[in-house]
Short mmCIF file of C-alpha atoms in Angstrom, two decimals:
data_model
loop_
_atom_site.label_atom_id
_atom_site.label_comp_id
_atom_site.label_asym_id
_atom_site.label_seq_id
_atom_site.Cartn_x
_atom_site.Cartn_y
_atom_site.Cartn_z
CA UNK A 1 94.12 30.50 69.23
CA UNK A 2 97.02 32.44 71.44
CA UNK A 3 98.08 35.82 69.58
CA UNK A 4 101.00 36.82 71.28
CA UNK A 5 102.93 33.63 72.37
CA UNK A 6 106.58 34.44 74.12
CA UNK A 7 109.26 32.25 73.98
CA UNK A 8 111.20 34.09 76.07
CA UNK A 9 113.88 31.70 77.60
CA UNK A 10 114.37 30.24 73.99
CA UNK A 11 114.71 34.29 71.96
CA UNK A 12 117.06 34.90 74.96
CA UNK A 13 119.17 32.02 74.44
CA UNK A 14 119.64 31.86 70.38
CA UNK A 15 119.98 35.31 69.42
CA UNK A 16 122.07 36.94 72.48
CA UNK A 17 124.78 36.76 70.58
CA UNK A 18 123.59 39.48 68.18
CA UNK A 19 121.45 42.17 70.92
CA UNK A 20 124.59 41.90 72.70
CA UNK A 21 126.52 42.51 69.47
CA UNK A 22 126.12 45.26 67.54
CA UNK A 23 125.94 48.64 69.69
CA UNK A 24 123.27 51.20 70.63
CA UNK A 25 123.82 54.45 68.31
CA UNK A 26 124.83 57.16 70.41
CA UNK A 27 122.04 59.61 71.55
CA UNK A 28 122.28 62.52 69.91
CA UNK A 29 120.56 66.13 71.30
CA UNK A 30 120.56 67.72 68.27
CA UNK A 31 118.11 65.29 67.38
CA UNK A 32 116.17 65.85 71.12
CA UNK A 33 112.28 66.50 69.84
CA UNK A 34 109.89 69.40 71.98
CA UNK A 35 106.78 69.11 70.85
CA UNK A 36 103.97 66.74 69.13
CA UNK A 37 104.76 68.73 65.12
CA UNK A 38 108.89 67.90 65.91
CA UNK A 39 108.31 64.46 67.01
CA UNK A 40 106.18 63.39 63.64
CA UNK A 41 108.97 65.75 61.32
CA UNK A 42 111.73 63.45 63.35
CA UNK A 43 110.08 60.16 62.79
CA UNK A 44 109.49 61.14 58.74
CA UNK A 45 112.92 62.15 59.02
CA UNK A 46 113.68 58.31 60.46
CA UNK A 47 111.53 57.23 57.47
CA UNK A 48 114.39 58.69 54.39
CA UNK A 49 116.76 57.20 55.97
CA UNK A 50 115.60 54.15 55.92
CA UNK A 51 114.96 53.92 52.33
CA UNK A 52 118.24 55.08 51.90
CA UNK A 53 119.46 52.32 53.89
CA UNK A 54 120.96 54.84 56.39
CA UNK A 55 120.29 52.72 59.46
CA UNK A 56 122.20 53.93 62.35
CA UNK A 57 121.29 56.93 61.74
CA UNK A 58 117.95 56.44 61.73
CA UNK A 59 118.71 54.79 65.04
CA UNK A 60 119.84 57.63 66.29
CA UNK A 61 116.74 59.96 66.21
CA UNK A 62 114.77 57.35 67.38
CA UNK A 63 115.92 56.63 70.43
CA UNK A 64 116.20 60.65 70.71
CA UNK A 65 112.32 60.54 69.72
CA UNK A 66 112.30 58.16 72.74
CA UNK A 67 114.24 59.35 75.25
CA UNK A 68 112.32 62.23 75.45
CA UNK A 69 109.09 60.28 74.71
CA UNK A 70 109.00 56.83 75.73
CA UNK A 71 106.16 55.72 75.20
CA UNK A 72 105.80 56.53 71.71
CA UNK A 73 104.87 53.40 70.19
CA UNK A 74 105.23 54.85 66.62
CA UNK A 75 108.81 55.56 67.47
CA UNK A 76 108.84 52.33 68.51
CA UNK A 77 108.22 50.48 65.89
CA UNK A 78 109.56 52.31 63.36
CA UNK A 79 112.31 51.74 65.36
CA UNK A 80 112.21 47.41 65.93
CA UNK A 81 112.38 47.79 62.42
CA UNK A 82 115.01 48.94 61.85
CA UNK A 83 116.47 46.74 64.56
CA UNK A 84 114.64 44.62 62.60
CA UNK A 85 117.57 45.00 59.10
CA UNK A 86 119.99 44.87 61.54
CA UNK A 87 119.42 42.10 63.03
CA UNK A 88 119.19 42.73 66.30
CA UNK A 89 116.92 40.96 67.22
CA UNK A 90 115.68 40.63 70.76
CA UNK A 91 115.69 44.16 71.05
CA UNK A 92 113.43 44.76 67.87
CA UNK A 93 110.85 42.04 69.75
CA UNK A 94 110.39 43.15 72.45
CA UNK A 95 110.30 47.20 71.44
CA UNK A 96 107.45 45.49 69.40
CA UNK A 97 106.08 43.31 72.66
CA UNK A 98 105.63 46.65 74.92
CA UNK A 99 103.42 48.48 72.41
CA UNK A 100 101.40 45.02 72.18
CA UNK A 101 101.12 44.89 75.68
CA UNK A 102 98.70 48.19 76.05
CA UNK A 103 97.81 47.48 72.75
CA UNK A 104 97.09 43.96 71.37
CA UNK A 105 95.32 44.55 67.97
CA UNK A 106 98.16 46.75 66.88
CA UNK A 107 98.57 44.73 63.78
CA UNK A 108 102.02 46.55 62.77
CA UNK A 109 103.35 44.94 66.24
CA UNK A 110 102.18 41.68 65.74
CA UNK A 111 103.89 41.03 62.47
CA UNK A 112 107.22 42.68 63.33
CA UNK A 113 106.95 40.32 66.29
CA UNK A 114 106.30 37.68 63.32
CA UNK A 115 108.90 38.83 61.71
CA UNK A 116 111.69 38.73 64.73
CA UNK A 117 110.54 34.71 65.23
CA UNK A 118 111.00 33.83 61.46
CA UNK A 119 114.77 35.40 60.96
CA UNK A 120 115.78 33.55 64.41
CA UNK A 121 113.99 30.59 63.11
CA UNK A 122 111.14 29.59 65.61
CA UNK A 123 108.39 29.20 62.36
CA UNK A 124 105.78 27.77 64.42
CA UNK A 125 105.39 31.04 66.44
CA UNK A 126 106.02 33.33 63.67
CA UNK A 127 103.22 32.02 61.98
CA UNK A 128 100.74 32.55 65.60
CA UNK A 129 102.27 36.38 64.85
CA UNK A 130 101.30 36.84 61.46
CA UNK A 131 98.45 34.80 60.74
CA UNK A 132 96.79 36.92 63.93
CA UNK A 133 98.22 40.25 62.37
CA UNK A 134 96.47 38.99 59.41
CA UNK A 135 92.90 37.76 61.16
CA UNK A 136 93.04 41.95 62.48
CA UNK A 137 94.36 43.79 59.53
CA UNK A 138 94.39 42.07 55.64
CA UNK A 139 96.47 44.87 54.38
CA UNK A 140 99.20 44.49 56.95
CA UNK A 141 101.98 44.11 54.18
CA UNK A 142 104.31 43.17 56.86
CA UNK A 143 102.48 40.28 57.38
CA UNK A 144 101.75 39.00 53.94
CA UNK A 145 105.12 39.30 53.51
CA UNK A 146 106.38 37.77 56.19
CA UNK A 147 103.98 34.44 55.82
CA UNK A 148 105.29 34.32 51.83
CA UNK A 149 108.85 34.19 53.44
CA UNK A 150 107.67 31.32 55.38
CA UNK A 151 106.03 29.81 53.05
CA UNK A 152 109.31 29.57 50.93
CA UNK A 153 111.46 27.99 53.90
CA UNK A 154 109.19 25.32 53.42
CA UNK A 155 108.94 24.43 50.36
CA UNK A 156 104.76 25.75 49.04
CA UNK A 157 107.09 27.82 46.67
CA UNK A 158 102.60 28.60 44.98
CA UNK A 159 101.95 29.25 48.21
CA UNK A 160 104.67 32.11 48.39
CA UNK A 161 104.66 33.82 45.07
CA UNK A 162 101.08 34.28 45.68
CA UNK A 163 101.38 35.38 49.01
CA UNK A 164 104.89 37.89 48.54
CA UNK A 165 102.57 39.57 45.21
CA UNK A 166 99.58 40.70 48.05
CA UNK A 167 102.15 42.53 50.08
CA UNK A 168 103.70 43.80 47.24
CA UNK A 169 100.21 45.56 45.91
CA UNK A 170 99.17 46.63 49.60
CA UNK A 171 103.01 48.25 49.66
CA UNK A 172 104.75 48.73 46.76
CA UNK A 173 108.03 50.85 47.23
CA UNK A 174 108.97 48.30 49.71
CA UNK A 175 112.15 47.42 48.89
CA UNK A 176 112.96 43.90 51.01
CA UNK A 177 108.98 42.60 49.49
CA UNK A 178 110.43 43.21 45.82
CA UNK A 179 113.84 41.23 46.34
CA UNK A 180 112.03 38.78 48.00
CA UNK A 181 109.20 37.94 44.48
CA UNK A 182 112.47 38.26 42.79
CA UNK A 183 114.16 35.32 44.78
CA UNK A 184 111.22 32.97 45.34
CA UNK A 185 109.76 33.48 41.75
CA UNK A 186 113.27 32.40 40.75
CA UNK A 187 113.50 29.46 42.65
CA UNK A 188 109.68 28.03 40.72
CA UNK A 189 112.00 28.55 37.15
CA UNK A 190 109.86 31.90 36.29
CA UNK A 191 112.97 33.37 35.43
CA UNK A 192 111.92 36.10 33.14
CA UNK A 193 109.49 37.37 36.53
CA UNK A 194 111.76 37.06 38.54
CA UNK A 195 114.43 39.13 36.72
CA UNK A 196 111.64 41.68 36.25
CA UNK A 197 111.31 41.71 39.90
CA UNK A 198 114.82 42.94 40.72
CA UNK A 199 114.56 45.47 38.33
CA UNK A 200 111.80 47.37 39.63
CA UNK A 201 113.89 46.33 43.12
CA UNK A 202 116.56 48.13 42.15
CA UNK A 203 114.77 50.99 40.93
CA UNK A 204 112.97 51.80 44.66
CA UNK A 205 115.73 50.58 47.02
CA UNK A 206 118.04 52.81 47.81
CA UNK A 207 122.05 53.35 49.79
CA UNK A 208 122.63 50.08 48.22
CA UNK A 209 126.55 49.67 47.62
CA UNK A 210 127.36 49.76 44.85
CA UNK A 211 128.90 46.25 44.53
CA UNK A 212 125.32 44.93 45.68
CA UNK A 213 124.04 46.56 42.92
CA UNK A 214 126.28 45.52 39.88
CA UNK A 215 125.54 41.79 41.60
CA UNK A 216 121.99 41.80 40.64
CA UNK A 217 122.85 43.85 36.99
CA UNK A 218 124.95 40.70 36.78
CA UNK A 219 121.52 38.34 38.41
CA UNK A 220 119.27 40.47 35.53
CA UNK A 221 121.14 39.34 32.86
CA UNK A 222 121.79 36.22 33.39
CA UNK A 223 118.20 35.77 34.73
CA UNK A 224 117.08 36.79 31.15
CA UNK A 225 119.24 34.64 29.44
CA UNK A 226 117.95 31.82 31.50
CA UNK A 227 114.23 33.09 30.61
CA UNK A 228 115.18 32.88 26.49
CA UNK A 229 115.58 28.73 27.16
CA UNK A 230 112.53 26.61 26.91
CA UNK A 231 113.66 24.53 29.71
CA UNK A 232 116.35 24.24 32.43
CA UNK A 233 117.14 20.66 33.96
CA UNK A 234 115.29 18.18 31.47
CA UNK A 235 116.64 15.08 32.47
CA UNK A 236 116.61 12.10 30.00
CA UNK A 237 117.89 8.34 30.19
CA UNK A 238 115.94 5.09 31.84
CA UNK A 239 114.30 5.88 35.52
CA UNK A 240 117.45 5.10 37.61
CA UNK A 241 120.89 5.10 37.17
CA UNK A 242 124.14 4.30 40.19
CA UNK A 243 126.92 5.04 40.60
CA UNK A 244 130.47 5.08 42.63
CA UNK A 245 131.36 7.51 45.06
CA UNK A 246 134.80 7.72 45.94
CA UNK A 247 134.98 9.23 49.65
CA UNK A 248 137.37 11.69 50.34
CA UNK A 249 138.23 14.18 53.39
CA UNK A 250 134.19 12.93 54.07
CA UNK A 251 133.35 14.09 50.74
CA UNK A 252 131.03 12.22 47.69
CA UNK A 253 132.74 12.64 45.25
CA UNK A 254 131.16 11.16 41.77
CA UNK A 255 132.18 10.59 37.98
CA UNK A 256 130.31 13.33 35.75
CA UNK A 257 130.51 13.86 32.55
CA UNK A 258 129.43 17.86 29.94
CA UNK A 259 128.56 18.85 26.82
CA UNK A 260 129.13 15.33 25.36
CA UNK A 261 132.49 15.09 26.09
CA UNK A 262 134.16 11.86 26.31
CA UNK A 263 136.09 12.48 29.46
CA UNK A 264 134.60 12.77 33.19
CA UNK A 265 135.47 14.85 35.49
CA UNK A 266 135.32 14.44 39.60
CA UNK A 267 132.26 16.84 40.86
CA UNK A 268 131.59 17.12 44.62
CA UNK A 269 127.92 16.25 45.56
CA UNK A 270 127.16 19.08 47.87
CA UNK A 271 123.68 19.89 49.77
CA UNK A 272 125.19 23.37 50.81
CA UNK A 273 125.28 24.43 47.27
CA UNK A 274 122.08 25.85 45.83
CA UNK A 275 123.90 25.97 41.98
CA UNK A 276 126.36 23.96 40.81
CA UNK A 277 129.66 25.60 40.70
CA UNK A 278 132.68 24.33 37.85
CA UNK A 279 135.75 25.52 38.67
CA UNK A 280 137.38 28.24 36.23
CA UNK A 281 140.68 25.90 35.44
CA UNK A 282 137.98 23.06 34.04
CA UNK A 283 135.84 25.68 32.15
CA UNK A 284 138.92 27.50 30.37
CA UNK A 285 139.76 23.37 29.63
CA UNK A 286 136.21 23.04 28.19
CA UNK A 287 135.96 26.48 26.95
CA UNK A 288 132.29 27.03 29.14
CA UNK A 289 132.46 30.80 28.71
CA UNK A 290 130.71 33.15 31.16
CA UNK A 291 127.19 34.38 30.24
CA UNK A 292 127.28 36.65 32.53
CA UNK A 293 128.91 38.68 35.35
CA UNK A 294 128.65 41.26 38.25
CA UNK A 295 130.27 42.24 40.90
CA UNK A 296 131.78 39.98 43.93
CA UNK A 297 129.65 36.54 45.80
CA UNK A 298 130.12 36.76 49.76
CA UNK A 299 131.98 33.44 51.22
CA UNK A 300 133.95 31.56 54.47
CA UNK A 301 137.89 31.57 54.15
CA UNK A 302 140.12 34.38 52.57
CA UNK A 303 138.78 37.89 52.11
CA UNK A 304 135.21 36.45 51.86
CA UNK A 305 134.54 37.28 48.77
CA UNK A 306 134.78 35.71 45.31
CA UNK A 307 133.64 37.50 41.23
CA UNK A 308 130.68 36.09 40.32
CA UNK A 309 130.50 34.83 36.54
CA UNK A 310 127.77 32.86 35.56
CA UNK A 311 128.03 30.41 33.38
CA UNK A 312 126.03 27.64 31.46
CA UNK A 313 126.26 23.41 30.49
CA UNK A 314 124.19 22.41 27.87
CA UNK A 315 124.25 18.43 29.45
CA UNK A 316 125.62 17.11 32.83
CA UNK A 317 125.48 13.14 32.49
CA UNK A 318 125.42 10.89 35.51
CA UNK A 319 125.87 7.24 35.24
CA UNK A 320 122.92 7.27 32.37
CA UNK A 321 121.25 10.02 33.14
CA UNK A 322 121.21 13.01 31.19
CA UNK A 323 120.57 16.43 32.10
CA UNK A 324 120.26 19.05 29.30
CA UNK A 325 120.25 23.02 29.90
CA UNK A 326 121.91 23.42 33.76
CA UNK A 327 122.61 26.85 34.83
CA UNK A 328 126.82 27.02 36.92
CA UNK A 329 128.64 29.70 38.71
CA UNK A 330 131.87 29.95 37.23
CA UNK A 331 135.50 30.37 40.23
CA UNK A 332 138.87 29.11 41.10
CA UNK A 333 138.59 26.52 43.50
CA UNK A 334 141.28 26.62 46.41
CA UNK A 335 141.43 23.50 47.85
CA UNK A 336 144.75 21.21 46.81
CA UNK A 337 145.37 17.62 46.43
CA UNK A 338 142.07 15.69 45.24
CA UNK A 339 141.88 17.38 41.54
CA UNK A 340 138.16 19.45 41.76
CA UNK A 341 136.43 20.03 38.91
CA UNK A 342 132.85 21.01 40.13
CA UNK A 343 130.60 20.32 43.13
CA UNK A 344 126.73 19.33 41.77
CA UNK A 345 124.11 21.66 43.59
CA UNK A 346 120.66 20.93 45.27
CA UNK A 347 118.97 22.64 41.63
CA UNK A 348 121.03 20.20 40.13
CA UNK A 349 119.51 16.76 41.42
CA UNK A 350 115.80 18.09 42.83
CA UNK A 351 113.99 16.90 40.18
CA UNK A 352 114.99 13.42 41.22
CA UNK A 353 114.90 11.05 44.76
CA UNK A 354 118.54 11.14 45.21
CA UNK A 355 119.77 8.74 48.01
CA UNK A 356 123.96 9.13 49.18
CA UNK A 357 124.51 5.88 50.12
CA UNK A 358 127.58 6.05 52.53
CA UNK A 359 128.42 2.28 53.78
CA UNK A 360 127.85 1.07 49.63
CA UNK A 361 129.34 4.26 48.59
CA UNK A 362 126.46 4.77 46.10
CA UNK A 363 125.17 8.12 44.62
CA UNK A 364 121.96 7.37 42.86
CA UNK A 365 119.25 9.44 40.86
CA UNK A 366 114.99 8.03 41.01
CA UNK A 367 113.26 9.81 38.23
CA UNK A 368 109.39 11.49 39.80
CA UNK A 369 106.61 9.09 38.99
CA UNK A 370 107.56 5.77 39.65
CA UNK A 371 106.61 3.14 41.09
CA UNK A 372 109.48 3.26 43.48
CA UNK A 373 109.39 6.41 44.46
CA UNK A 374 105.63 5.83 45.22
CA UNK A 375 106.93 2.79 47.59
CA UNK A 376 109.11 4.93 49.27
CA UNK A 377 106.49 7.58 50.60
CA UNK A 378 104.20 4.64 52.09
CA UNK A 379 107.36 3.26 54.07
CA UNK A 380 110.32 6.30 54.68
CA UNK A 381 111.10 7.81 58.24
CA UNK A 382 111.59 11.08 57.34
CA UNK A 383 112.69 14.08 58.89
CA UNK A 384 111.48 17.67 57.55
CA UNK A 385 114.11 20.11 55.59
CA UNK A 386 113.97 23.57 54.81
CA UNK A 387 115.03 26.21 51.91
CA UNK A 388 116.77 29.08 52.78
CA UNK A 389 116.95 31.95 50.65
CA UNK A 390 120.56 30.97 49.49
CA UNK A 391 119.07 27.70 48.10
CA UNK A 392 120.54 25.47 50.88
CA UNK A 393 118.62 22.22 53.12
CA UNK A 394 118.23 23.58 56.47
CA UNK A 395 117.88 21.27 59.41
CA UNK A 396 116.73 21.10 62.70
CA UNK A 397 119.10 19.55 65.13
CA UNK A 398 120.05 19.30 68.95
CA UNK A 399 123.39 19.25 70.54
CA UNK A 400 123.94 17.67 74.01
CA UNK A 401 123.63 20.80 77.02
CA UNK A 402 121.25 22.84 75.19
CA UNK A 403 117.60 22.42 75.79
CA UNK A 404 116.48 23.90 72.43
CA UNK A 405 116.89 22.20 68.45
CA UNK A 406 118.97 24.98 66.83
CA UNK A 407 119.13 25.09 61.75
CA UNK A 408 121.85 23.45 60.96
CA UNK A 409 122.73 23.30 57.18
CA UNK A 410 122.87 20.49 56.18
CA UNK A 411 125.91 20.24 53.67
CA UNK A 412 127.74 17.05 51.64
CA UNK A 413 130.01 19.40 50.77
CA UNK A 414 131.31 20.33 54.35
CA UNK A 415 134.32 17.76 55.16
CA UNK A 416 133.59 18.71 58.80
CA UNK A 417 130.68 19.41 61.23
CA UNK A 418 130.64 23.27 61.44
CA UNK A 419 129.28 25.89 64.07
CA UNK A 420 128.57 29.76 64.42
CA UNK A 421 131.22 31.31 66.84
CA UNK A 422 128.10 32.91 69.09
CA UNK A 423 127.09 29.59 69.98
CA UNK A 424 131.02 28.50 70.32
CA UNK A 425 130.92 31.80 72.91
CA UNK A 426 127.80 29.83 74.81
CA UNK A 427 128.74 27.96 78.47
CA UNK A 428 127.15 24.37 77.53
CA UNK A 429 129.96 24.44 74.24
CA UNK A 430 132.79 26.98 74.59
CA UNK A 431 133.50 24.22 77.13
CA UNK A 432 134.55 22.14 74.96
CA UNK A 433 136.74 23.70 72.52
CA UNK A 434 140.42 21.57 72.11
CA UNK A 435 143.29 23.43 71.96
CA UNK A 436 143.78 22.24 68.22
CA UNK A 437 143.61 24.70 65.71
CA UNK A 438 142.49 24.07 62.38
CA UNK A 439 143.22 25.37 58.31
CA UNK A 440 139.96 25.13 56.82
CA UNK A 441 139.09 25.85 53.01
CA UNK A 442 136.54 28.02 52.47
CA UNK A 443 135.10 29.12 48.32
CA UNK A 444 136.28 32.01 48.53
CA UNK A 445 139.62 31.25 50.00
CA UNK A 446 141.68 29.79 52.67
CA UNK A 447 140.92 30.41 57.05
CA UNK A 448 143.89 30.09 59.17
CA UNK A 449 144.31 28.49 63.19
CA UNK A 450 140.29 28.06 63.72
CA UNK A 451 139.06 26.91 66.84
CA UNK A 452 138.18 23.31 66.94
CA UNK A 453 135.32 21.30 69.47
CA UNK A 454 134.90 18.02 70.21
CA UNK A 455 130.74 18.48 70.47
CA UNK A 456 130.04 15.15 72.87
CA UNK A 457 127.13 14.66 70.93
CA UNK A 458 124.60 15.86 68.33
CA UNK A 459 121.37 14.27 67.35
CA UNK A 460 119.12 14.98 63.95
CA UNK A 461 116.09 13.36 64.58
CA UNK A 462 116.59 10.38 66.33
CA UNK A 463 119.83 10.01 65.30
CA UNK A 464 122.34 10.50 67.38
CA UNK A 465 126.51 10.43 66.97
CA UNK A 466 128.66 10.72 69.84
CA UNK A 467 132.26 12.47 70.40
CA UNK A 468 131.76 14.82 66.78
CA UNK A 469 134.42 17.23 65.59
CA UNK A 470 133.05 20.38 64.93
CA UNK A 471 134.71 24.07 63.91
CA UNK A 472 134.68 27.28 64.80
CA UNK A 473 133.40 29.87 62.04
CA UNK A 474 132.14 33.42 61.43
CA UNK A 475 128.85 32.16 59.83
CA UNK A 476 127.38 36.04 59.17
CA UNK A 477 127.46 35.47 55.56
CA UNK A 478 125.72 32.22 55.59
CA UNK A 479 123.00 33.78 57.31
CA UNK A 480 122.58 37.48 55.50
CA UNK A 481 121.17 35.22 53.06
CA UNK A 482 119.66 32.91 54.76
CA UNK A 483 116.88 34.37 55.41
CA UNK A 484 116.18 32.34 59.16
CA UNK A 485 119.33 32.06 61.93
CA UNK A 486 121.53 28.63 61.11
CA UNK A 487 123.51 27.99 63.74
CA UNK A 488 126.01 25.94 62.03
CA UNK A 489 126.46 23.10 59.88
CA UNK A 490 126.08 19.04 59.29
CA UNK A 491 128.74 18.06 57.05
CA UNK A 492 130.64 15.16 56.66
CA UNK A 493 132.11 13.44 59.53
CA UNK A 494 128.04 13.28 60.97
CA UNK A 495 126.73 12.25 57.47
CA UNK A 496 129.23 9.53 56.55
CA UNK A 497 127.39 6.43 59.24
CA UNK A 498 124.79 6.97 56.83
CA UNK A 499 122.84 6.19 54.48
CA UNK A 500 120.39 9.13 53.07
CA UNK A 501 117.73 9.70 50.55
CA UNK A 502 116.68 13.32 49.95
CA UNK A 503 113.19 13.88 48.88
CA UNK A 504 113.48 17.33 47.39
CA UNK A 505 109.53 17.84 46.24
CA UNK A 506 108.53 17.18 50.14
CA UNK A 507 110.93 19.09 52.05
CA UNK A 508 112.17 16.33 53.41
CA UNK A 509 115.27 13.64 53.66
CA UNK A 510 115.46 9.69 55.65
CA UNK A 511 118.47 8.31 56.90
CA UNK A 512 119.65 5.01 57.78
CA UNK A 513 122.69 3.93 60.51
CA UNK A 514 125.36 2.26 57.95
#
């Protein structure tokens, strides 16, 4: 196995925006070391600042150490770690590569390079680095954590938990490892374990904002509530059900019933949401009370934030299938025109083989273990998907003029496709900007004067569309939570041309043109 793959062109192209966006901390003579003892003291001081999330100050100290001792490998790797936490991936990778050039068996350097590549969405290269680091040193916690996250993104949940637990045993006071374990435990529906891990995270982490700590406390309360429920998303009814779709603004809307009610509600099928959502107005009308709350979530539009409120539905009925014990978010909706009561997230439908047919305007759920599912497994030509830390589905998309595939969220709940501001600024894409500015309604409000583009060709696997409309948005809020870089969103204006079957268990989707 090649221990040090260096996909330079790929890394520079995909990550240049991150390197340029965040300037280096200024050098300060006050922190310049004068001898080895002073160097060790300053590195220790920087380590303490990192634990308190004072990353800019830690970076400043470490840069001064390197100014005085340019070949100090310890300082380089500490600085690389600080840059990695700030998502400045190129410089972090390059610093580690410098160390690896003189010390190819430095497992910390290998693990950090793997982590940088994983954050950039370069899974194969990241896996090689983690494998080599662990082969050389089975006590390299960062490599085990990286493997655990990689397993999570590729939906190997049990393996992910095993590797992340290994990382927390090797480094029990590293908050990032504990936080990742909490996320994956929640995904595995081990809610009590997830709550305990988040609680431990709060006890060992320092320097987090009050709002973030409140968010986690609210989540802990909600997870403890869920942990006392016998079973979530418990389905009853026939093996298959199918309901009609109303397509509004490229978004598929179906009628559902909630909590045994007779009235039908309008819910958007939203593969861009991990958890289902119900509007605050609908929740009030149906007397659905909050279970827990805490802090604010980040989203697109408005001021970029909205209050986090958790609710719980006794059941959701889709066609003839009833799904019991459904966690939801409760939040205000900002869309105007067609009345939307909620959004169906991935968790609600993930235990079914799910088909959205934009041709005959239908939505179908097929239970696992049926003959029809086995037939699909044998005949389907599918594209792989990955799961982000925040619960989105991500696939590899190619844009004309760009050599390498990019990670895009597959989002049936988005009316139009999206590219990140960083991608929009790259020449192969920037030349296709249009004069028209658009108005975008996001989860956190409304954003005006959004740049629009017509992309000459967008391809997902073998399926391509020409002249695809898109808007450019700041996707930092998504990428901060997704775990690996998302360059855009594949929205309804692309997806509406296909019949799609989502196999969530095996992280894949099949496409058929309509």
